[in-house]
XYZ file of C-alpha atoms in Angstrom:
598
model
C -40.917 -12.778 -59.926
C -38.919 -9.988 -57.755
C -41.279 -7.379 -56.415
C -40.443 -3.819 -57.599
C -38.348 -2.018 -54.964
C -39.722 0.852 -53.187
C -37.098 3.239 -54.265
C -38.171 2.466 -57.894
C -41.895 3.494 -57.187
C -40.558 6.609 -55.214
C -38.566 8.029 -57.869
C -41.029 7.314 -60.758
C -43.574 9.101 -58.792
C -41.147 12.157 -58.549
C -40.623 11.786 -62.355
C -44.439 11.928 -62.864
C -44.855 14.970 -60.845
C -41.780 16.788 -62.790
C -43.506 15.514 -66.228
C -46.732 17.308 -65.380
C -45.049 20.285 -64.465
C -43.059 20.290 -67.829
C -46.260 19.583 -69.901
C -48.074 22.300 -68.003
C -45.856 24.876 -70.066
C -46.667 23.200 -73.128
C -50.330 22.974 -72.380
C -50.538 26.739 -71.575
C -48.914 27.390 -75.024
C -51.388 25.129 -76.696
C -54.545 26.449 -75.203
C -53.423 30.067 -75.318
C -53.085 29.910 -79.214
C -56.486 29.112 -80.729
C -56.693 31.463 -83.617
C -57.108 29.822 -87.156
C -57.357 31.351 -90.523
C -59.242 30.504 -93.408
C -57.390 31.121 -96.659
C -58.289 30.955 -100.192
C -56.272 31.476 -103.328
C -56.651 34.759 -105.497
C -57.367 32.928 -108.584
C -60.342 31.473 -106.919
C -61.365 34.710 -105.620
C -61.174 36.585 -109.066
C -63.089 33.696 -110.846
C -66.000 34.218 -108.389
C -65.737 38.060 -109.031
C -65.917 37.479 -112.901
C -68.879 35.014 -112.821
C -70.711 37.470 -110.245
C -70.151 40.453 -112.029
C -68.919 42.201 -109.007
C -65.552 44.080 -108.087
C -62.798 42.057 -106.547
C -62.612 44.024 -103.371
C -66.337 43.718 -102.912
C -66.152 39.929 -103.281
C -63.278 39.757 -100.742
C -65.176 42.007 -98.169
C -68.288 39.993 -98.428
C -66.478 36.490 -98.070
C -64.454 37.965 -95.185
C -67.770 38.593 -93.113
C -68.510 34.717 -93.716
C -65.123 33.612 -92.339
C -62.343 34.239 -94.931
C -58.999 35.529 -93.256
C -56.382 35.460 -95.659
C -55.650 35.334 -99.528
C -52.728 33.546 -101.162
C -51.504 35.693 -103.937
C -49.027 33.992 -106.559
C -46.418 36.196 -108.154
C -47.113 37.176 -111.715
C -44.788 36.297 -114.716
C -44.065 37.765 -118.206
C -46.551 35.711 -119.843
C -49.587 37.126 -117.562
C -48.177 40.617 -118.665
C -48.459 39.477 -122.242
C -51.929 37.907 -121.645
C -53.480 41.172 -120.265
C -51.938 43.363 -122.653
C -49.467 45.179 -120.214
C -46.677 43.659 -122.160
C -47.505 44.248 -126.002
C -45.051 43.704 -128.877
C -44.419 46.652 -130.965
C -42.424 47.650 -134.099
C -39.463 48.762 -132.111
C -39.747 46.251 -128.906
C -42.024 45.581 -126.167
C -44.273 48.138 -124.300
C -44.820 48.134 -120.676
C -47.957 49.656 -119.458
C -49.759 50.310 -116.221
C -48.523 49.844 -112.614
C -46.624 46.777 -113.915
C -44.197 48.686 -115.763
C -41.574 49.666 -113.056
C -41.584 46.362 -111.391
C -41.612 44.417 -114.681
C -38.754 46.239 -115.982
C -36.762 45.705 -112.806
C -37.343 41.932 -112.934
C -36.589 41.376 -116.658
C -33.613 43.815 -116.632
C -31.951 41.687 -114.109
C -32.148 38.445 -115.965
C -31.799 39.448 -119.530
C -30.017 41.963 -121.725
C -32.400 44.664 -122.304
C -31.782 47.876 -124.657
C -34.043 50.988 -123.384
C -35.203 53.531 -125.900
C -35.907 57.190 -125.254
C -39.329 55.936 -124.197
C -38.846 54.595 -120.642
C -41.618 51.972 -120.919
C -40.123 50.374 -124.367
C -38.095 47.216 -123.856
C -35.846 45.790 -126.610
C -35.132 42.132 -125.779
C -32.104 40.588 -127.203
C -33.391 37.029 -126.303
C -36.429 35.323 -127.763
C -39.433 36.293 -125.653
C -40.417 32.356 -125.169
C -37.213 32.263 -122.883
C -38.650 34.618 -120.498
C -42.501 33.879 -120.399
C -42.071 32.252 -117.073
C -39.812 34.930 -115.424
C -41.702 36.164 -112.293
C -42.290 39.937 -111.923
C -43.626 40.074 -108.344
C -47.043 40.527 -106.852
C -49.860 42.303 -108.671
C -50.367 45.599 -106.987
C -54.077 45.954 -107.878
C -54.602 42.170 -106.199
C -52.718 43.251 -103.082
C -54.400 46.858 -102.775
C -57.869 45.026 -103.100
C -56.847 42.705 -100.194
C -55.893 45.260 -97.968
C -58.712 47.296 -98.542
C -60.902 44.306 -97.736
C -59.067 43.998 -94.457
C -57.627 40.385 -95.443
C -54.082 38.947 -94.471
C -51.887 38.645 -97.654
C -49.963 35.582 -98.093
C -46.983 36.120 -100.778
C -46.124 32.837 -102.889
C -42.751 32.969 -104.481
C -40.444 30.275 -105.979
C -36.988 30.003 -107.493
C -36.228 30.286 -111.083
C -33.020 30.060 -113.229
C -30.527 32.874 -113.003
C -31.752 34.243 -109.590
C -29.294 35.718 -107.545
C -28.801 36.871 -103.808
C -30.233 40.421 -104.717
C -33.340 39.204 -106.376
C -34.193 37.048 -103.452
C -34.078 39.823 -100.908
C -35.857 42.202 -103.479
C -38.603 40.205 -104.195
C -39.439 39.496 -100.493
C -38.986 43.198 -99.678
C -41.085 44.392 -102.529
C -43.903 41.994 -101.414
C -43.805 43.016 -97.814
C -43.983 46.665 -99.071
C -47.341 45.556 -101.009
C -48.958 44.382 -97.816
C -47.833 40.741 -97.454
C -47.041 39.668 -93.877
C -46.511 35.928 -94.583
C -44.774 33.823 -97.275
C -46.015 30.453 -98.565
C -43.725 28.563 -101.074
C -45.008 28.765 -104.412
C -44.541 25.724 -106.869
C -42.261 23.003 -105.774
C -39.521 25.003 -103.987
C -38.835 27.945 -101.793
C -37.503 31.198 -103.092
C -33.741 30.707 -103.131
C -33.558 27.193 -102.801
C -30.999 25.734 -102.557
C -27.821 27.840 -102.281
C -29.735 31.052 -101.425
C -32.386 29.685 -99.120
C -30.478 31.058 -96.188
C -30.774 34.512 -97.702
C -34.491 34.101 -97.834
C -34.721 33.119 -94.297
C -32.807 36.177 -93.346
C -34.807 38.574 -95.236
C -37.975 36.888 -93.639
C -36.637 37.457 -90.227
C -35.501 41.112 -91.015
C -39.113 41.788 -92.351
C -40.940 39.980 -89.657
C -42.944 37.931 -92.021
C -44.452 34.500 -90.883
C -43.445 31.361 -92.976
C -46.467 28.944 -93.639
C -45.352 25.314 -93.607
C -47.604 22.942 -95.431
C -48.038 19.436 -93.864
C -47.922 16.046 -95.742
C -46.066 17.640 -98.530
C -42.328 17.742 -99.498
C -41.171 20.867 -101.080
C -37.643 22.047 -101.646
C -36.392 24.332 -99.001
C -39.174 23.831 -96.559
C -37.368 21.780 -93.897
C -34.599 24.377 -94.011
C -36.909 27.445 -93.453
C -39.050 25.383 -90.965
C -35.986 24.760 -88.921
C -34.469 28.178 -89.236
C -37.605 30.086 -88.710
C -39.453 28.082 -86.147
C -40.186 31.003 -84.205
C -42.179 32.612 -86.618
C -43.452 29.336 -88.750
C -47.266 28.502 -88.470
C -48.351 25.082 -90.012
C -50.749 24.994 -92.788
C -53.176 22.349 -94.121
C -54.322 22.772 -97.594
C -56.586 20.837 -100.041
C -56.647 20.577 -103.640
C -59.508 21.207 -105.896
C -60.011 17.781 -106.879
C -60.030 16.583 -103.197
C -62.535 19.127 -102.251
C -64.833 18.434 -104.933
C -64.941 14.679 -103.728
C -65.850 15.230 -100.192
C -69.051 15.722 -98.776
C -69.562 18.974 -96.575
C -69.272 16.865 -93.278
C -66.236 15.220 -94.542
C -64.605 18.542 -95.742
C -65.453 20.204 -92.165
C -64.154 17.149 -90.457
C -60.694 17.080 -92.182
C -60.308 20.796 -91.572
C -61.161 20.678 -87.979
C -58.935 17.942 -87.119
C -56.132 19.706 -88.798
C -56.586 22.346 -86.372
C -57.472 20.476 -83.397
C -55.113 17.478 -83.594
C -51.999 18.741 -85.597
C -51.891 22.343 -84.458
C -52.466 23.746 -87.903
C -53.382 27.435 -87.761
C -53.808 28.196 -91.671
C -56.244 26.230 -93.759
C -55.999 26.941 -97.303
C -59.343 25.673 -98.785
C -61.067 25.500 -102.380
C -64.729 25.522 -102.893
C -66.298 22.152 -103.038
C -68.231 22.691 -106.421
C -67.296 24.747 -109.760
C -70.967 24.636 -110.735
C -73.307 27.148 -108.991
C -75.812 29.822 -110.004
C -74.771 32.128 -107.295
C -71.007 31.401 -106.503
C -70.780 34.261 -104.102
C -73.559 33.423 -102.077
C -72.566 29.466 -102.077
C -68.871 30.131 -101.331
C -70.124 32.535 -98.366
C -72.415 29.814 -97.179
C -69.618 27.196 -97.415
C -67.088 29.414 -95.447
C -69.812 30.180 -92.961
C -70.181 26.467 -92.192
C -66.516 25.749 -91.736
C -66.204 28.732 -89.371
C -68.937 27.386 -87.333
C -67.249 23.846 -87.308
C -63.907 25.290 -86.205
C -65.854 27.376 -83.418
C -67.360 24.039 -82.125
C -63.998 22.554 -81.680
C -62.612 25.384 -79.926
C -61.070 27.514 -82.640
C -61.058 31.275 -83.015
C -61.454 32.277 -86.499
C -59.104 35.224 -87.253
C -55.417 36.109 -88.040
C -53.243 33.211 -86.734
C -49.962 33.677 -84.990
C -46.881 31.501 -84.397
C -46.694 29.194 -81.204
C -44.434 30.905 -78.709
C -41.737 28.750 -76.891
C -43.009 27.147 -73.801
C -40.146 28.060 -71.842
C -39.870 24.773 -69.964
C -36.383 25.273 -67.835
C -33.773 23.021 -68.819
C -33.116 21.758 -65.427
C -36.476 20.449 -65.082
C -36.072 18.354 -68.129
C -32.973 16.990 -66.827
C -34.414 16.298 -63.373
C -37.193 14.063 -65.461
C -34.162 11.913 -66.771
C -32.538 11.660 -63.256
C -35.707 10.472 -61.784
C -36.613 8.169 -64.307
C -33.143 6.489 -64.545
C -33.930 4.252 -61.269
C -37.014 2.625 -63.033
C -35.033 2.345 -66.453
C -32.266 0.647 -64.720
C -34.317 -1.898 -62.548
C -36.326 -2.938 -65.780
C -32.953 -3.687 -67.849
C -31.350 -5.470 -65.010
C -34.496 -7.731 -64.530
C -34.846 -8.516 -68.222
C -31.343 -9.449 -68.552
C -30.239 -10.592 -65.276
C -27.075 -11.658 -63.714
C -23.953 -9.405 -63.982
C -24.842 -8.543 -67.598
C -28.232 -7.384 -66.151
C -26.341 -5.080 -63.543
C -24.044 -3.663 -66.088
C -26.731 -2.807 -68.652
C -29.003 -1.392 -65.959
C -26.291 0.904 -64.815
C -25.436 1.772 -68.478
C -29.038 2.635 -69.329
C -29.558 4.710 -66.075
C -26.565 6.702 -67.081
C -28.088 7.366 -70.404
C -31.016 8.765 -69.039
C -28.923 11.621 -67.814
C -28.740 12.843 -71.398
C -31.615 14.703 -70.535
C -29.434 17.257 -69.401
C -27.723 17.616 -72.852
C -28.879 18.119 -76.482
C -29.017 14.109 -76.763
C -32.272 14.002 -74.737
C -33.976 12.377 -77.788
C -32.008 9.186 -76.971
C -33.179 9.380 -73.235
C -37.051 9.669 -74.382
C -36.377 6.735 -76.644
C -35.042 4.546 -73.684
C -38.000 5.571 -71.473
C -40.342 4.819 -74.338
C -39.102 1.559 -74.694
C -38.660 0.456 -71.021
C -41.882 1.602 -69.517
C -44.079 -0.826 -71.114
C -41.689 -3.686 -70.153
C -41.715 -2.453 -66.581
C -45.554 -2.446 -66.465
C -45.271 -6.254 -67.413
C -42.784 -7.031 -64.854
C -45.161 -5.312 -62.343
C -48.122 -7.154 -63.468
C -46.093 -10.666 -63.220
C -45.055 -10.013 -59.717
C -48.611 -8.965 -58.337
C -49.416 -12.075 -56.127
C -53.510 -11.678 -56.168
C -54.671 -11.938 -59.660
C -57.203 -9.187 -60.436
C -57.409 -8.617 -64.096
C -58.818 -5.255 -64.238
C -56.390 -3.984 -61.697
C -53.696 -5.440 -63.564
C -55.026 -3.875 -66.710
C -55.278 -0.319 -65.258
C -51.942 -0.782 -63.605
C -49.828 -1.444 -66.898
C -51.813 0.917 -68.905
C -50.943 3.550 -66.329
C -47.495 2.797 -66.433
C -47.422 2.932 -70.276
C -48.911 6.302 -70.019
C -45.810 7.394 -67.668
C -43.564 6.230 -70.589
C -45.367 8.510 -72.855
C -45.272 11.316 -70.384
C -41.825 11.182 -70.185
C -41.198 11.437 -73.985
C -43.496 14.432 -74.123
C -42.200 16.301 -71.037
C -38.784 15.577 -72.282
C -39.062 16.635 -75.759
C -40.732 19.854 -75.440
C -40.353 23.144 -77.419
C -41.741 24.999 -80.369
C -39.445 22.803 -82.659
C -41.315 19.631 -81.740
C -44.473 21.345 -81.887
C -43.811 22.199 -85.522
C -42.326 18.938 -86.462
C -38.675 20.448 -86.959
C -37.617 18.036 -84.475
C -39.262 14.793 -83.908
C -39.213 11.384 -81.607
C -36.304 9.547 -82.389
C -37.054 5.708 -83.345
C -40.831 5.536 -83.620
C -41.076 1.913 -84.776
C -38.250 0.885 -82.294
C -40.432 1.886 -79.432
C -43.303 0.152 -80.814
C -41.821 -3.295 -81.437
C -38.934 -3.793 -79.237
C -41.193 -3.809 -75.975
C -43.325 -6.235 -77.700
C -40.388 -8.567 -78.476
C -38.867 -8.247 -74.985
C -42.149 -9.288 -73.276
C -42.563 -12.083 -75.941
C -39.129 -13.449 -74.937
C -40.069 -13.052 -71.175
C -43.407 -14.855 -71.678
C -41.461 -17.793 -73.785
C -39.078 -18.108 -71.178
C -41.841 -19.101 -68.559
C -42.909 -21.962 -70.821
C -39.417 -23.366 -70.947
C -37.423 -21.008 -73.344
C -36.646 -20.973 -76.975
C -34.900 -24.426 -77.002
C -38.046 -26.285 -75.710
C -40.248 -24.718 -78.695
C -37.351 -25.557 -81.056
C -37.424 -29.117 -80.404
C -41.083 -29.408 -79.795
C -43.083 -31.054 -82.939
C -44.811 -28.351 -84.764
C -48.753 -28.309 -84.453
C -50.761 -26.616 -87.350
C -52.795 -24.595 -85.064
C -49.693 -23.017 -83.546
C -48.109 -22.584 -87.034
C -51.405 -20.677 -88.341
C -51.362 -18.610 -85.150
C -47.658 -17.740 -85.820
C -48.345 -16.779 -89.405
C -51.512 -14.625 -88.571
C -49.428 -12.883 -85.673
C -46.633 -12.245 -87.873
C -48.952 -10.514 -90.395
C -50.490 -8.244 -87.628
C -47.045 -7.309 -86.753
C -46.496 -6.337 -90.520
C -49.633 -4.318 -90.724
C -48.770 -2.578 -87.446
C -45.317 -1.868 -88.892
C -46.646 0.098 -92.196
C -49.347 1.684 -90.339
C -47.130 3.067 -87.429
C -46.303 6.688 -87.652
C -47.901 9.954 -89.042
C -46.979 9.229 -92.676
C -47.543 5.925 -92.947
C -47.854 4.244 -96.452
C -50.734 1.888 -95.911
C -53.977 3.154 -97.445
C -56.969 3.591 -95.164
C -60.028 1.478 -96.697
C -63.224 3.891 -97.304
C -65.023 1.351 -94.692
C -62.626 2.207 -92.034
C -62.382 5.932 -93.128
C -66.185 6.126 -92.379
C -65.958 4.368 -89.130
C -63.378 6.568 -87.968
C -65.531 9.430 -88.869
C -68.238 7.930 -86.778
C -66.223 7.637 -83.770
C -64.902 11.146 -84.243
C -68.521 12.255 -84.150
C -69.301 9.925 -81.080
C -66.370 11.036 -79.047
C -64.289 14.309 -78.113
C -61.402 12.638 -80.063
C -61.222 9.157 -81.947
C -59.385 6.602 -80.121
C -56.609 4.647 -81.877
C -58.383 1.548 -83.704
C -55.347 -0.865 -82.738
C -55.763 -0.239 -78.900
C -59.636 -0.362 -78.976
C -60.290 -3.416 -81.166
C -56.991 -5.477 -80.788
C -54.558 -4.672 -77.986
C -56.622 -3.586 -74.939
C -59.064 -6.178 -75.653
C -56.496 -8.940 -75.965
C -54.800 -7.847 -72.621
C -58.019 -7.796 -70.507
C -58.978 -11.263 -71.913
C -55.306 -12.754 -71.467
C -55.384 -11.489 -67.847
C -58.831 -12.984 -67.148
C -57.671 -16.378 -68.614
C -54.400 -16.302 -66.641
C -56.455 -15.646 -63.332
C -59.298 -17.816 -63.998
C -58.332 -20.381 -66.400
C -55.008 -21.967 -65.557
C -55.413 -24.664 -68.044
C -55.598 -22.205 -71.002
C -52.177 -20.408 -69.795
C -50.592 -20.830 -73.063
C -53.654 -18.656 -74.830
C -53.333 -16.363 -71.905
C -49.713 -15.840 -72.851
C -50.337 -15.294 -76.298
C -53.120 -12.664 -75.628
C -50.695 -11.131 -73.130
C -48.164 -10.620 -75.738
C -50.938 -9.169 -78.267
C -51.868 -6.935 -75.659
C -48.317 -5.273 -75.436
C -49.520 -3.635 -78.964
C -52.067 -1.453 -77.160
C -49.439 -0.529 -74.548
C -46.852 0.701 -76.918
C -49.535 2.225 -78.942
C -50.362 4.272 -75.732
C -46.652 5.363 -75.618
C -46.710 6.231 -79.055
C -49.797 8.388 -78.800
C -47.939 10.830 -76.700
C -44.950 10.673 -78.918
C -47.073 12.800 -81.318
C -45.363 15.771 -80.403
C -47.333 18.120 -82.749
C -50.658 17.071 -81.181
C -51.919 18.942 -78.219
C -51.037 16.939 -74.884
C -54.578 17.208 -73.615
C -56.073 15.619 -76.646
C -53.462 12.876 -76.644
C -54.542 12.041 -72.903
C -58.339 11.978 -73.866
C -57.474 9.734 -76.896
C -55.643 7.219 -74.396
C -58.408 7.464 -71.646
C -61.290 6.733 -74.234
C -59.476 3.909 -76.055
C -58.508 2.218 -72.638
C -62.109 2.452 -71.576
C -63.671 1.044 -74.855
C -61.005 -1.648 -75.223
C -61.417 -2.558 -71.605
C -65.423 -2.708 -72.013
C -64.658 -4.979 -75.155
C -62.360 -7.331 -73.390
C -64.632 -7.681 -70.604
C -67.273 -8.480 -72.952
C -64.956 -11.055 -74.705
C -64.222 -12.740 -71.302
C -67.836 -13.032 -70.480
C -68.630 -14.614 -73.793
C -65.494 -17.059 -73.404
C -66.268 -17.952 -69.753
C -69.856 -19.037 -70.997
C -68.732 -20.835 -74.089
C -65.748 -22.712 -72.546
C -67.208 -23.586 -69.041
C -64.159 -24.745 -67.023
C -64.239 -25.041 -63.218
C -62.532 -22.126 -61.373
C -59.249 -23.020 -60.054
C -60.174 -22.013 -56.535
C -62.833 -24.784 -56.299
C -61.797 -28.082 -55.041
C -64.133 -31.176 -55.303
C -65.568 -32.298 -51.970
């Protein structure tokens, strides 16, 4: 195997240096924004106030001292006014009373034909009242006033409804802002103004300077547009439903919340109490919030009003320089894989594509780098003359880390941290390097033609089926929102690893990819007669290498945490691999290849 030219190593070293400079900008933003807010729903707070027999403002003030930062207030509708007696039927029409009268009249008059008598609080509806029961009438001033008095951040929740026009979109948000709301969270299943008027909502939120809270793991109408258009004032939010909260233990609940903050840059946590049955709901909720605040502080959070992430400010020329310096490594790798004139042409083309880092198409260059570096690591490993398994293991792992660093340093910016933009081709970067290395390994044993004409052995057939099944599981579990359910046993094991280490390493690295790679390298070095098994293990080991790259492709995860996850996974996986080798060495005692019979 041809050794790697010096100029490839030189440019790759420069690329790593440029990546570290780029990631410094991002890391500075991540560590400089540690404020995290705990939020509760207004309905939950009112229930606590009612059951405790205390004024709402006193309940809010008490819970704020225990860690509550914000309150989510949904807009009222006509049915709420009727239920509270603020909109009451009479002989001549419907009478509006209290603070709700002016705003309710305004909303209702915009969507229905209303006759006004000499009494300004009397409405005569010309449509059945049931047709306007769900018509929103804005935030309740009593609720916003209590929240302001308690010093809580007010998050307004609005949605769309039939007949809404541009004027109503703007007026609704403006009224909420006047009542003290400083952030907006989608109410129901779609954003206010969705779909045709969502751009008006976005412009109004910009003009008012209100934060937009984007919930993760849910699909809401208009969220993608608002998140993209308002990325400079967007804050990621993690929420938990009451039914979920009741099923989690206190430790599991805190673990879920702290992971959302620590690993996914969520700065607002919308929580619900873990139990509805309590002799003293105010006391128990306060203790529950206090414990969550302490848990967040233990992982570096500062409980207080959150703020959006600022733009890292990585210079565009630096990102282009990363692609330029990575181009020789990519070009050489492609040329070595394909060989001949085709390899030269493809290598030059792939190197040229790395220059896309100077353009808005940098995601293509990042994908090429993520795919090429694990293969480059295998080529370097195969060219090493002296077989040193642990050195080889560390070498290929470090080169895979470089591939991930190129992606993370290229796709740097607030839009990537908020998942407005994401890494292109996650599954492609996970599987293509494995297939390429598999083809290269197969070529060392005579190529596909030889295997096609070789009689099938049951052992090889079963092993192939198991391998395909493993790849299928890897495919459906790749990505952040994979559909593969995690078993309760695996969930408990993950919690154990989270408690044991600073961050939980990835399971497929620790218990599959890295041990297989170490064992395969040991067999290749010390058991040449088992080189077939060594080859299979090396291919399996590439699962861990592509996972290393993929870890750094999670651009919404703090880069320091991703590097810690990789380091812990490489250490544990390497130890397990060495233990497996010591076991195999004892169970299968074969003479070492460097010993010669006298």
